Amino acid sequence: MLKTKSAFSFNMTSFFDHTTDFFSKAKLMYQRQAERIIGEEGGLKKLQQQVRIKLEQVSHHPKVIEAMEPILVFKRMIQAHKKGDFKVSSKSLMLMVLGLVYFVSPLDIIPDVMPVIGFADDLSVLIAVYNAIKHEVDEFLAWEKNQDMSRKGLNK
């Protein structure tokens, strides 16, 4: 009986090691893809087009509706950064691109076509990125609000 328990324990350890290895490789793959997009001429613009297309395709899904705000904020932050209007740190830019790449990627941990839970991993990644860069998101939203107020004041 004790031998079976240790065999089970060994198998579980092996399972967790393989799972950790899988996630490490997946993270590295998405990170490299994000780095390539950031460094490639027109890469960010192409990613934003892919995000727009994916949003059009899946915007009816309740889980995507939950993720809509972070996605739209990330898109606006990247656009403002590209124009030179708002500086985004390299780390935050990398995380936003990584989250958006994961969102548009057909290779998910949980395939998007699975009913109810298909977008759970996308949503989790986007929320994790949002929370990781929340201070910059808050700064951006305050800057954006100030820009809107300035424009409205100029238009009077």
Short mmCIF file of N, CA and C in Angstrom, two decimals:
data_model
loop_
_atom_site.label_atom_id
_atom_site.label_comp_id
_atom_site.label_asym_id
_atom_site.label_seq_id
_atom_site.Cartn_x
_atom_site.Cartn_y
_atom_site.Cartn_z
N MET A 1 0.82 -1.19 0.00
CA MET A 1 0.00 0.00 0.00
C MET A 1 0.86 1.25 0.00
N LEU A 2 1.89 1.27 0.81
CA LEU A 2 2.77 2.42 0.87
C LEU A 2 3.50 2.62 -0.45
N LYS A 3 3.85 1.50 -1.10
CA LYS A 3 4.53 1.58 -2.39
C LYS A 3 3.65 2.25 -3.45
N THR A 4 2.36 1.93 -3.47
CA THR A 4 1.44 2.54 -4.42
C THR A 4 1.34 4.04 -4.19
N LYS A 5 1.30 4.44 -2.93
CA LYS A 5 1.19 5.85 -2.61
C LYS A 5 2.42 6.61 -3.12
N SER A 6 3.61 6.06 -2.93
CA SER A 6 4.81 6.77 -3.39
C SER A 6 4.88 6.77 -4.92
N ALA A 7 4.39 5.71 -5.55
CA ALA A 7 4.35 5.70 -7.02
C ALA A 7 3.40 6.78 -7.52
N PHE A 8 2.26 6.92 -6.86
CA PHE A 8 1.30 7.97 -7.22
C PHE A 8 1.95 9.34 -7.01
N SER A 9 2.60 9.50 -5.89
CA SER A 9 3.26 10.76 -5.59
C SER A 9 4.31 11.08 -6.65
N PHE A 10 5.07 10.08 -7.06
CA PHE A 10 6.09 10.29 -8.10
C PHE A 10 5.43 10.70 -9.42
N ASN A 11 4.34 10.03 -9.79
CA ASN A 11 3.65 10.37 -11.03
C ASN A 11 3.08 11.78 -10.99
N MET A 12 2.54 12.18 -9.85
CA MET A 12 2.00 13.53 -9.72
C MET A 12 3.13 14.56 -9.84
N THR A 13 4.26 14.26 -9.24
CA THR A 13 5.41 15.16 -9.34
C THR A 13 5.84 15.28 -10.79
N SER A 14 5.90 14.15 -11.47
CA SER A 14 6.26 14.15 -12.88
C SER A 14 5.25 14.95 -13.70
N PHE A 15 3.96 14.78 -13.40
CA PHE A 15 2.90 15.52 -14.09
C PHE A 15 3.09 17.03 -13.90
N PHE A 16 3.31 17.44 -12.65
CA PHE A 16 3.47 18.87 -12.37
C PHE A 16 4.73 19.42 -13.02
N ASP A 17 5.79 18.62 -13.06
CA ASP A 17 7.02 19.06 -13.74
C ASP A 17 6.76 19.27 -15.23
N HIS A 18 6.05 18.34 -15.86
CA HIS A 18 5.73 18.47 -17.28
C HIS A 18 4.81 19.66 -17.53
N THR A 19 3.85 19.87 -16.63
CA THR A 19 2.93 21.00 -16.77
C THR A 19 3.67 22.32 -16.64
N THR A 20 4.54 22.41 -15.66
CA THR A 20 5.34 23.62 -15.47
C THR A 20 6.22 23.87 -16.68
N ASP A 21 6.82 22.81 -17.20
CA ASP A 21 7.66 22.91 -18.40
C ASP A 21 6.84 23.40 -19.60
N PHE A 22 5.62 22.87 -19.76
CA PHE A 22 4.74 23.29 -20.85
C PHE A 22 4.43 24.78 -20.76
N PHE A 23 4.04 25.24 -19.55
CA PHE A 23 3.70 26.65 -19.38
C PHE A 23 4.91 27.55 -19.58
N SER A 24 6.07 27.10 -19.15
CA SER A 24 7.30 27.89 -19.36
C SER A 24 7.59 28.03 -20.85
N LYS A 25 7.44 26.94 -21.59
CA LYS A 25 7.67 26.99 -23.03
C LYS A 25 6.63 27.87 -23.74
N ALA A 26 5.37 27.76 -23.31
CA ALA A 26 4.31 28.59 -23.91
C ALA A 26 4.57 30.06 -23.63
N LYS A 27 4.94 30.38 -22.41
CA LYS A 27 5.23 31.77 -22.05
C LYS A 27 6.38 32.30 -22.89
N LEU A 28 7.42 31.50 -23.03
CA LEU A 28 8.58 31.91 -23.84
C LEU A 28 8.18 32.11 -25.30
N MET A 29 7.33 31.24 -25.83
CA MET A 29 6.88 31.36 -27.21
C MET A 29 6.11 32.67 -27.42
N TYR A 30 5.16 32.97 -26.52
CA TYR A 30 4.38 34.20 -26.64
C TYR A 30 5.25 35.43 -26.42
N GLN A 31 6.21 35.32 -25.51
CA GLN A 31 7.12 36.45 -25.25
C GLN A 31 7.96 36.75 -26.49
N ARG A 32 8.47 35.72 -27.12
CA ARG A 32 9.26 35.94 -28.35
C ARG A 32 8.41 36.54 -29.46
N GLN A 33 7.18 36.08 -29.56
CA GLN A 33 6.27 36.62 -30.58
C GLN A 33 5.98 38.09 -30.29
N ALA A 34 5.77 38.43 -29.02
CA ALA A 34 5.52 39.82 -28.64
C ALA A 34 6.74 40.69 -28.94
N GLU A 35 7.93 40.20 -28.64
CA GLU A 35 9.17 40.94 -28.93
C GLU A 35 9.30 41.19 -30.43
N ARG A 36 8.98 40.17 -31.22
CA ARG A 36 9.07 40.31 -32.68
C ARG A 36 8.09 41.37 -33.18
N ILE A 37 6.89 41.36 -32.65
CA ILE A 37 5.86 42.32 -33.07
C ILE A 37 6.28 43.74 -32.71
N ILE A 38 6.81 43.92 -31.52
CA ILE A 38 7.24 45.25 -31.09
C ILE A 38 8.38 45.76 -31.95
N GLY A 39 9.32 44.88 -32.30
CA GLY A 39 10.48 45.27 -33.07
C GLY A 39 10.25 45.39 -34.57
N GLU A 40 9.18 44.81 -35.05
CA GLU A 40 8.90 44.76 -36.49
C GLU A 40 8.18 46.03 -36.95
N GLU A 41 8.64 46.60 -38.04
CA GLU A 41 7.97 47.78 -38.61
C GLU A 41 6.52 47.41 -38.96
N GLY A 42 5.58 48.13 -38.41
CA GLY A 42 4.18 47.86 -38.68
C GLY A 42 3.61 46.71 -37.86
N GLY A 43 4.42 46.11 -36.98
CA GLY A 43 3.96 44.97 -36.20
C GLY A 43 2.83 45.30 -35.25
N LEU A 44 2.94 46.44 -34.57
CA LEU A 44 1.88 46.84 -33.64
C LEU A 44 0.59 47.16 -34.38
N LYS A 45 0.71 47.80 -35.53
CA LYS A 45 -0.48 48.13 -36.32
C LYS A 45 -1.18 46.85 -36.78
N LYS A 46 -0.39 45.88 -37.23
CA LYS A 46 -0.95 44.61 -37.68
C LYS A 46 -1.64 43.89 -36.51
N LEU A 47 -1.02 43.92 -35.32
CA LEU A 47 -1.63 43.28 -34.15
C LEU A 47 -2.95 43.96 -33.82
N GLN A 48 -2.99 45.29 -33.89
CA GLN A 48 -4.23 46.00 -33.59
C GLN A 48 -5.33 45.64 -34.59
N GLN A 49 -4.97 45.44 -35.84
CA GLN A 49 -5.95 45.02 -36.84
C GLN A 49 -6.47 43.62 -36.52
N GLN A 50 -5.56 42.73 -36.09
CA GLN A 50 -5.97 41.37 -35.73
C GLN A 50 -6.91 41.38 -34.52
N VAL A 51 -6.62 42.26 -33.56
CA VAL A 51 -7.48 42.38 -32.38
C VAL A 51 -8.86 42.88 -32.80
N ARG A 52 -8.91 43.89 -33.66
CA ARG A 52 -10.18 44.43 -34.14
C ARG A 52 -11.00 43.34 -34.82
N ILE A 53 -10.37 42.56 -35.68
CA ILE A 53 -11.06 41.48 -36.40
C ILE A 53 -11.57 40.43 -35.42
N LYS A 54 -10.74 40.03 -34.46
CA LYS A 54 -11.17 39.01 -33.50
C LYS A 54 -12.32 39.54 -32.64
N LEU A 55 -12.25 40.82 -32.25
CA LEU A 55 -13.34 41.40 -31.46
C LEU A 55 -14.64 41.39 -32.25
N GLU A 56 -14.57 41.70 -33.55
CA GLU A 56 -15.77 41.67 -34.38
C GLU A 56 -16.35 40.26 -34.45
N GLN A 57 -15.49 39.27 -34.49
CA GLN A 57 -15.94 37.89 -34.61
C GLN A 57 -16.55 37.36 -33.32
N VAL A 58 -16.05 37.80 -32.18
CA VAL A 58 -16.45 37.18 -30.92
C VAL A 58 -17.08 38.15 -29.92
N SER A 59 -17.39 39.35 -30.33
CA SER A 59 -17.87 40.37 -29.39
C SER A 59 -19.22 40.02 -28.76
N HIS A 60 -19.94 39.08 -29.33
CA HIS A 60 -21.22 38.65 -28.78
C HIS A 60 -21.06 37.73 -27.58
N HIS A 61 -19.88 37.17 -27.40
CA HIS A 61 -19.64 36.19 -26.34
C HIS A 61 -19.52 36.92 -24.99
N PRO A 62 -20.25 36.47 -23.95
CA PRO A 62 -20.24 37.16 -22.66
C PRO A 62 -18.85 37.30 -22.04
N LYS A 63 -18.00 36.30 -22.19
CA LYS A 63 -16.65 36.37 -21.61
C LYS A 63 -15.81 37.42 -22.33
N VAL A 64 -16.01 37.59 -23.62
CA VAL A 64 -15.27 38.60 -24.37
C VAL A 64 -15.74 39.99 -23.96
N ILE A 65 -17.03 40.12 -23.69
CA ILE A 65 -17.56 41.41 -23.25
C ILE A 65 -16.86 41.83 -21.95
N GLU A 66 -16.61 40.85 -21.05
CA GLU A 66 -15.88 41.14 -19.80
C GLU A 66 -14.47 41.63 -20.09
N ALA A 67 -13.83 41.11 -21.12
CA ALA A 67 -12.45 41.45 -21.44
C ALA A 67 -12.34 42.69 -22.32
N MET A 68 -13.47 43.20 -22.78
CA MET A 68 -13.47 44.30 -23.75
C MET A 68 -12.74 45.53 -23.22
N GLU A 69 -13.01 45.93 -21.99
CA GLU A 69 -12.39 47.16 -21.46
C GLU A 69 -10.87 47.08 -21.45
N PRO A 70 -10.26 46.03 -20.87
CA PRO A 70 -8.79 45.98 -20.93
C PRO A 70 -8.25 45.97 -22.36
N ILE A 71 -8.93 45.26 -23.26
CA ILE A 71 -8.46 45.20 -24.65
C ILE A 71 -8.50 46.59 -25.27
N LEU A 72 -9.59 47.30 -25.09
CA LEU A 72 -9.72 48.64 -25.67
C LEU A 72 -8.73 49.62 -25.06
N VAL A 73 -8.50 49.52 -23.75
CA VAL A 73 -7.51 50.38 -23.10
C VAL A 73 -6.12 50.07 -23.64
N PHE A 74 -5.79 48.79 -23.77
CA PHE A 74 -4.47 48.42 -24.30
C PHE A 74 -4.29 48.97 -25.71
N LYS A 75 -5.32 48.85 -26.53
CA LYS A 75 -5.23 49.37 -27.91
C LYS A 75 -4.97 50.88 -27.91
N ARG A 76 -5.71 51.60 -27.07
CA ARG A 76 -5.53 53.06 -27.02
C ARG A 76 -4.16 53.43 -26.47
N MET A 77 -3.69 52.69 -25.47
CA MET A 77 -2.36 52.96 -24.91
C MET A 77 -1.28 52.75 -25.95
N ILE A 78 -1.39 51.66 -26.70
CA ILE A 78 -0.40 51.36 -27.74
C ILE A 78 -0.44 52.44 -28.82
N GLN A 79 -1.64 52.86 -29.22
CA GLN A 79 -1.76 53.91 -30.24
C GLN A 79 -1.13 55.21 -29.76
N ALA A 80 -1.42 55.61 -28.52
CA ALA A 80 -0.86 56.85 -27.97
C ALA A 80 0.66 56.74 -27.86
N HIS A 81 1.14 55.57 -27.51
CA HIS A 81 2.58 55.33 -27.41
C HIS A 81 3.24 55.44 -28.79
N LYS A 82 2.62 54.81 -29.78
CA LYS A 82 3.17 54.85 -31.14
C LYS A 82 3.24 56.27 -31.68
N LYS A 83 2.24 57.08 -31.36
CA LYS A 83 2.20 58.47 -31.84
C LYS A 83 3.15 59.36 -31.05
N GLY A 84 3.65 58.85 -29.91
CA GLY A 84 4.52 59.66 -29.07
C GLY A 84 3.77 60.57 -28.13
N ASP A 85 2.46 60.37 -28.00
CA ASP A 85 1.64 61.21 -27.14
C ASP A 85 1.71 60.79 -25.67
N PHE A 86 1.90 59.50 -25.43
CA PHE A 86 1.94 58.97 -24.07
C PHE A 86 3.02 57.90 -24.01
N LYS A 87 3.96 58.04 -23.09
CA LYS A 87 5.06 57.08 -22.98
C LYS A 87 4.64 55.89 -22.14
N VAL A 88 4.80 54.71 -22.72
CA VAL A 88 4.52 53.46 -22.02
C VAL A 88 5.86 52.78 -21.78
N SER A 89 6.06 52.26 -20.58
CA SER A 89 7.33 51.57 -20.28
C SER A 89 7.48 50.35 -21.18
N SER A 90 8.71 49.97 -21.40
CA SER A 90 8.99 48.79 -22.25
C SER A 90 8.32 47.54 -21.67
N LYS A 91 8.38 47.40 -20.35
CA LYS A 91 7.78 46.22 -19.70
C LYS A 91 6.27 46.20 -19.94
N SER A 92 5.61 47.35 -19.75
CA SER A 92 4.15 47.39 -19.94
C SER A 92 3.77 47.15 -21.39
N LEU A 93 4.55 47.74 -22.31
CA LEU A 93 4.28 47.52 -23.73
C LEU A 93 4.39 46.03 -24.06
N MET A 94 5.44 45.39 -23.54
CA MET A 94 5.64 43.96 -23.78
C MET A 94 4.46 43.16 -23.22
N LEU A 95 4.03 43.48 -22.01
CA LEU A 95 2.92 42.73 -21.41
C LEU A 95 1.62 42.93 -22.17
N MET A 96 1.35 44.17 -22.58
CA MET A 96 0.11 44.43 -23.35
C MET A 96 0.13 43.66 -24.66
N VAL A 97 1.25 43.72 -25.36
CA VAL A 97 1.37 43.01 -26.64
C VAL A 97 1.24 41.51 -26.40
N LEU A 98 1.88 41.01 -25.37
CA LEU A 98 1.80 39.58 -25.07
C LEU A 98 0.34 39.18 -24.80
N GLY A 99 -0.38 39.98 -24.02
CA GLY A 99 -1.80 39.68 -23.74
C GLY A 99 -2.65 39.71 -24.99
N LEU A 100 -2.41 40.70 -25.85
CA LEU A 100 -3.19 40.81 -27.09
C LEU A 100 -2.83 39.70 -28.07
N VAL A 101 -1.56 39.32 -28.11
CA VAL A 101 -1.14 38.20 -28.97
C VAL A 101 -1.85 36.93 -28.51
N TYR A 102 -1.91 36.72 -27.20
CA TYR A 102 -2.59 35.54 -26.68
C TYR A 102 -4.08 35.58 -27.05
N PHE A 103 -4.67 36.76 -26.97
CA PHE A 103 -6.09 36.91 -27.31
C PHE A 103 -6.36 36.56 -28.77
N VAL A 104 -5.52 37.01 -29.69
CA VAL A 104 -5.78 36.76 -31.11
C VAL A 104 -5.26 35.40 -31.58
N SER A 105 -4.42 34.78 -30.78
CA SER A 105 -3.81 33.51 -31.18
C SER A 105 -4.84 32.38 -31.20
N PRO A 106 -4.81 31.57 -32.25
CA PRO A 106 -5.70 30.41 -32.29
C PRO A 106 -5.21 29.29 -31.38
N LEU A 107 -3.96 29.38 -30.91
CA LEU A 107 -3.40 28.35 -30.05
C LEU A 107 -3.53 28.78 -28.59
N ASP A 108 -4.61 28.36 -27.96
CA ASP A 108 -4.87 28.69 -26.56
C ASP A 108 -4.74 27.44 -25.72
N ILE A 109 -4.58 27.66 -24.42
CA ILE A 109 -4.59 26.54 -23.50
C ILE A 109 -5.99 25.92 -23.48
N ILE A 110 -7.00 26.77 -23.47
CA ILE A 110 -8.40 26.31 -23.59
C ILE A 110 -8.92 26.87 -24.91
N PRO A 111 -9.20 26.04 -25.88
CA PRO A 111 -9.66 26.54 -27.19
C PRO A 111 -10.91 27.40 -27.07
N ASP A 112 -10.93 28.51 -27.82
CA ASP A 112 -12.03 29.47 -27.76
C ASP A 112 -13.37 28.87 -28.18
N VAL A 113 -13.34 27.79 -28.97
CA VAL A 113 -14.59 27.20 -29.46
C VAL A 113 -15.32 26.39 -28.39
N MET A 114 -14.67 26.13 -27.25
CA MET A 114 -15.34 25.37 -26.18
C MET A 114 -16.39 26.26 -25.53
N PRO A 115 -17.63 25.80 -25.48
CA PRO A 115 -18.70 26.61 -24.89
C PRO A 115 -18.39 26.99 -23.44
N VAL A 116 -18.79 28.13 -23.04
CA VAL A 116 -18.71 28.69 -21.70
C VAL A 116 -17.28 29.00 -21.27
N ILE A 117 -16.37 28.03 -21.32
CA ILE A 117 -15.03 28.26 -20.77
C ILE A 117 -13.98 28.61 -21.83
N GLY A 118 -14.36 28.65 -23.08
CA GLY A 118 -13.39 28.84 -24.15
C GLY A 118 -12.58 30.13 -24.07
N PHE A 119 -13.14 31.19 -23.51
CA PHE A 119 -12.42 32.45 -23.41
C PHE A 119 -11.88 32.69 -22.01
N ALA A 120 -12.02 31.71 -21.13
CA ALA A 120 -11.58 31.88 -19.75
C ALA A 120 -10.08 32.14 -19.67
N ASP A 121 -9.30 31.42 -20.46
CA ASP A 121 -7.85 31.63 -20.40
C ASP A 121 -7.47 32.99 -20.99
N ASP A 122 -8.14 33.39 -22.08
CA ASP A 122 -7.88 34.71 -22.67
C ASP A 122 -8.18 35.80 -21.65
N LEU A 123 -9.33 35.68 -21.01
CA LEU A 123 -9.76 36.65 -20.02
C LEU A 123 -8.77 36.69 -18.85
N SER A 124 -8.34 35.52 -18.41
CA SER A 124 -7.38 35.44 -17.29
C SER A 124 -6.07 36.14 -17.63
N VAL A 125 -5.57 35.90 -18.83
CA VAL A 125 -4.32 36.53 -19.25
C VAL A 125 -4.49 38.05 -19.33
N LEU A 126 -5.57 38.51 -19.95
CA LEU A 126 -5.80 39.95 -20.09
C LEU A 126 -5.96 40.64 -18.74
N ILE A 127 -6.68 40.01 -17.83
CA ILE A 127 -6.87 40.60 -16.49
C ILE A 127 -5.55 40.59 -15.73
N ALA A 128 -4.77 39.53 -15.86
CA ALA A 128 -3.46 39.48 -15.19
C ALA A 128 -2.56 40.60 -15.70
N VAL A 129 -2.55 40.82 -17.02
CA VAL A 129 -1.74 41.91 -17.59
C VAL A 129 -2.26 43.24 -17.08
N TYR A 130 -3.56 43.43 -17.13
CA TYR A 130 -4.18 44.69 -16.67
C TYR A 130 -3.77 44.99 -15.23
N ASN A 131 -3.88 43.97 -14.37
CA ASN A 131 -3.52 44.16 -12.96
C ASN A 131 -2.02 44.39 -12.78
N ALA A 132 -1.20 43.76 -13.60
CA ALA A 132 0.25 43.92 -13.49
C ALA A 132 0.70 45.33 -13.86
N ILE A 133 -0.04 45.99 -14.76
CA ILE A 133 0.36 47.33 -15.20
C ILE A 133 -0.67 48.38 -14.79
N LYS A 134 -1.46 48.06 -13.78
CA LYS A 134 -2.57 48.93 -13.38
C LYS A 134 -2.12 50.37 -13.11
N HIS A 135 -0.96 50.55 -12.52
CA HIS A 135 -0.51 51.92 -12.25
C HIS A 135 -0.33 52.72 -13.54
N GLU A 136 0.20 52.07 -14.58
CA GLU A 136 0.35 52.77 -15.86
C GLU A 136 -0.99 52.94 -16.56
N VAL A 137 -1.86 51.97 -16.42
CA VAL A 137 -3.21 52.10 -16.99
C VAL A 137 -3.92 53.28 -16.34
N ASP A 138 -3.83 53.38 -15.02
CA ASP A 138 -4.46 54.50 -14.31
C ASP A 138 -3.88 55.84 -14.76
N GLU A 139 -2.55 55.90 -14.92
CA GLU A 139 -1.91 57.13 -15.41
C GLU A 139 -2.40 57.47 -16.81
N PHE A 140 -2.51 56.45 -17.65
CA PHE A 140 -2.97 56.67 -19.01
C PHE A 140 -4.41 57.17 -19.03
N LEU A 141 -5.28 56.54 -18.24
CA LEU A 141 -6.69 56.94 -18.21
C LEU A 141 -6.84 58.38 -17.71
N ALA A 142 -6.01 58.76 -16.73
CA ALA A 142 -6.05 60.14 -16.24
C ALA A 142 -5.55 61.09 -17.33
N TRP A 143 -4.48 60.71 -18.02
CA TRP A 143 -3.94 61.51 -19.12
C TRP A 143 -4.99 61.65 -20.23
N GLU A 144 -5.62 60.54 -20.57
CA GLU A 144 -6.63 60.53 -21.62
C GLU A 144 -7.82 61.43 -21.25
N LYS A 145 -8.24 61.36 -20.00
CA LYS A 145 -9.35 62.20 -19.54
C LYS A 145 -8.96 63.67 -19.64
N ASN A 146 -7.73 63.99 -19.27
CA ASN A 146 -7.22 65.35 -19.35
C ASN A 146 -7.19 65.83 -20.81
N GLN A 147 -6.80 64.94 -21.72
CA GLN A 147 -6.77 65.27 -23.15
C GLN A 147 -8.18 65.58 -23.65
N ASP A 148 -9.14 64.75 -23.23
CA ASP A 148 -10.54 64.97 -23.63
C ASP A 148 -11.06 66.30 -23.10
N MET A 149 -10.73 66.61 -21.84
CA MET A 149 -11.18 67.88 -21.26
C MET A 149 -10.52 69.05 -21.96
N SER A 150 -9.26 68.92 -22.32
CA SER A 150 -8.56 70.00 -23.04
C SER A 150 -9.19 70.23 -24.40
N ARG A 151 -9.51 69.16 -25.10
CA ARG A 151 -10.15 69.28 -26.42
C ARG A 151 -11.52 69.94 -26.31
N LYS A 152 -12.27 69.55 -25.30
CA LYS A 152 -13.60 70.13 -25.11
C LYS A 152 -13.49 71.60 -24.76
N GLY A 153 -12.46 71.97 -23.98
CA GLY A 153 -12.24 73.36 -23.63
C GLY A 153 -11.84 74.20 -24.82
N LEU A 154 -11.08 73.59 -25.75
CA LEU A 154 -10.66 74.31 -26.96
C LEU A 154 -11.81 74.47 -27.95
N ASN A 155 -12.76 73.56 -27.90
CA ASN A 155 -13.87 73.59 -28.85
C ASN A 155 -15.00 74.53 -28.41
N LYS A 156 -14.88 75.12 -27.25
CA LYS A 156 -15.95 76.03 -26.78
C LYS A 156 -15.86 77.39 -27.40
#
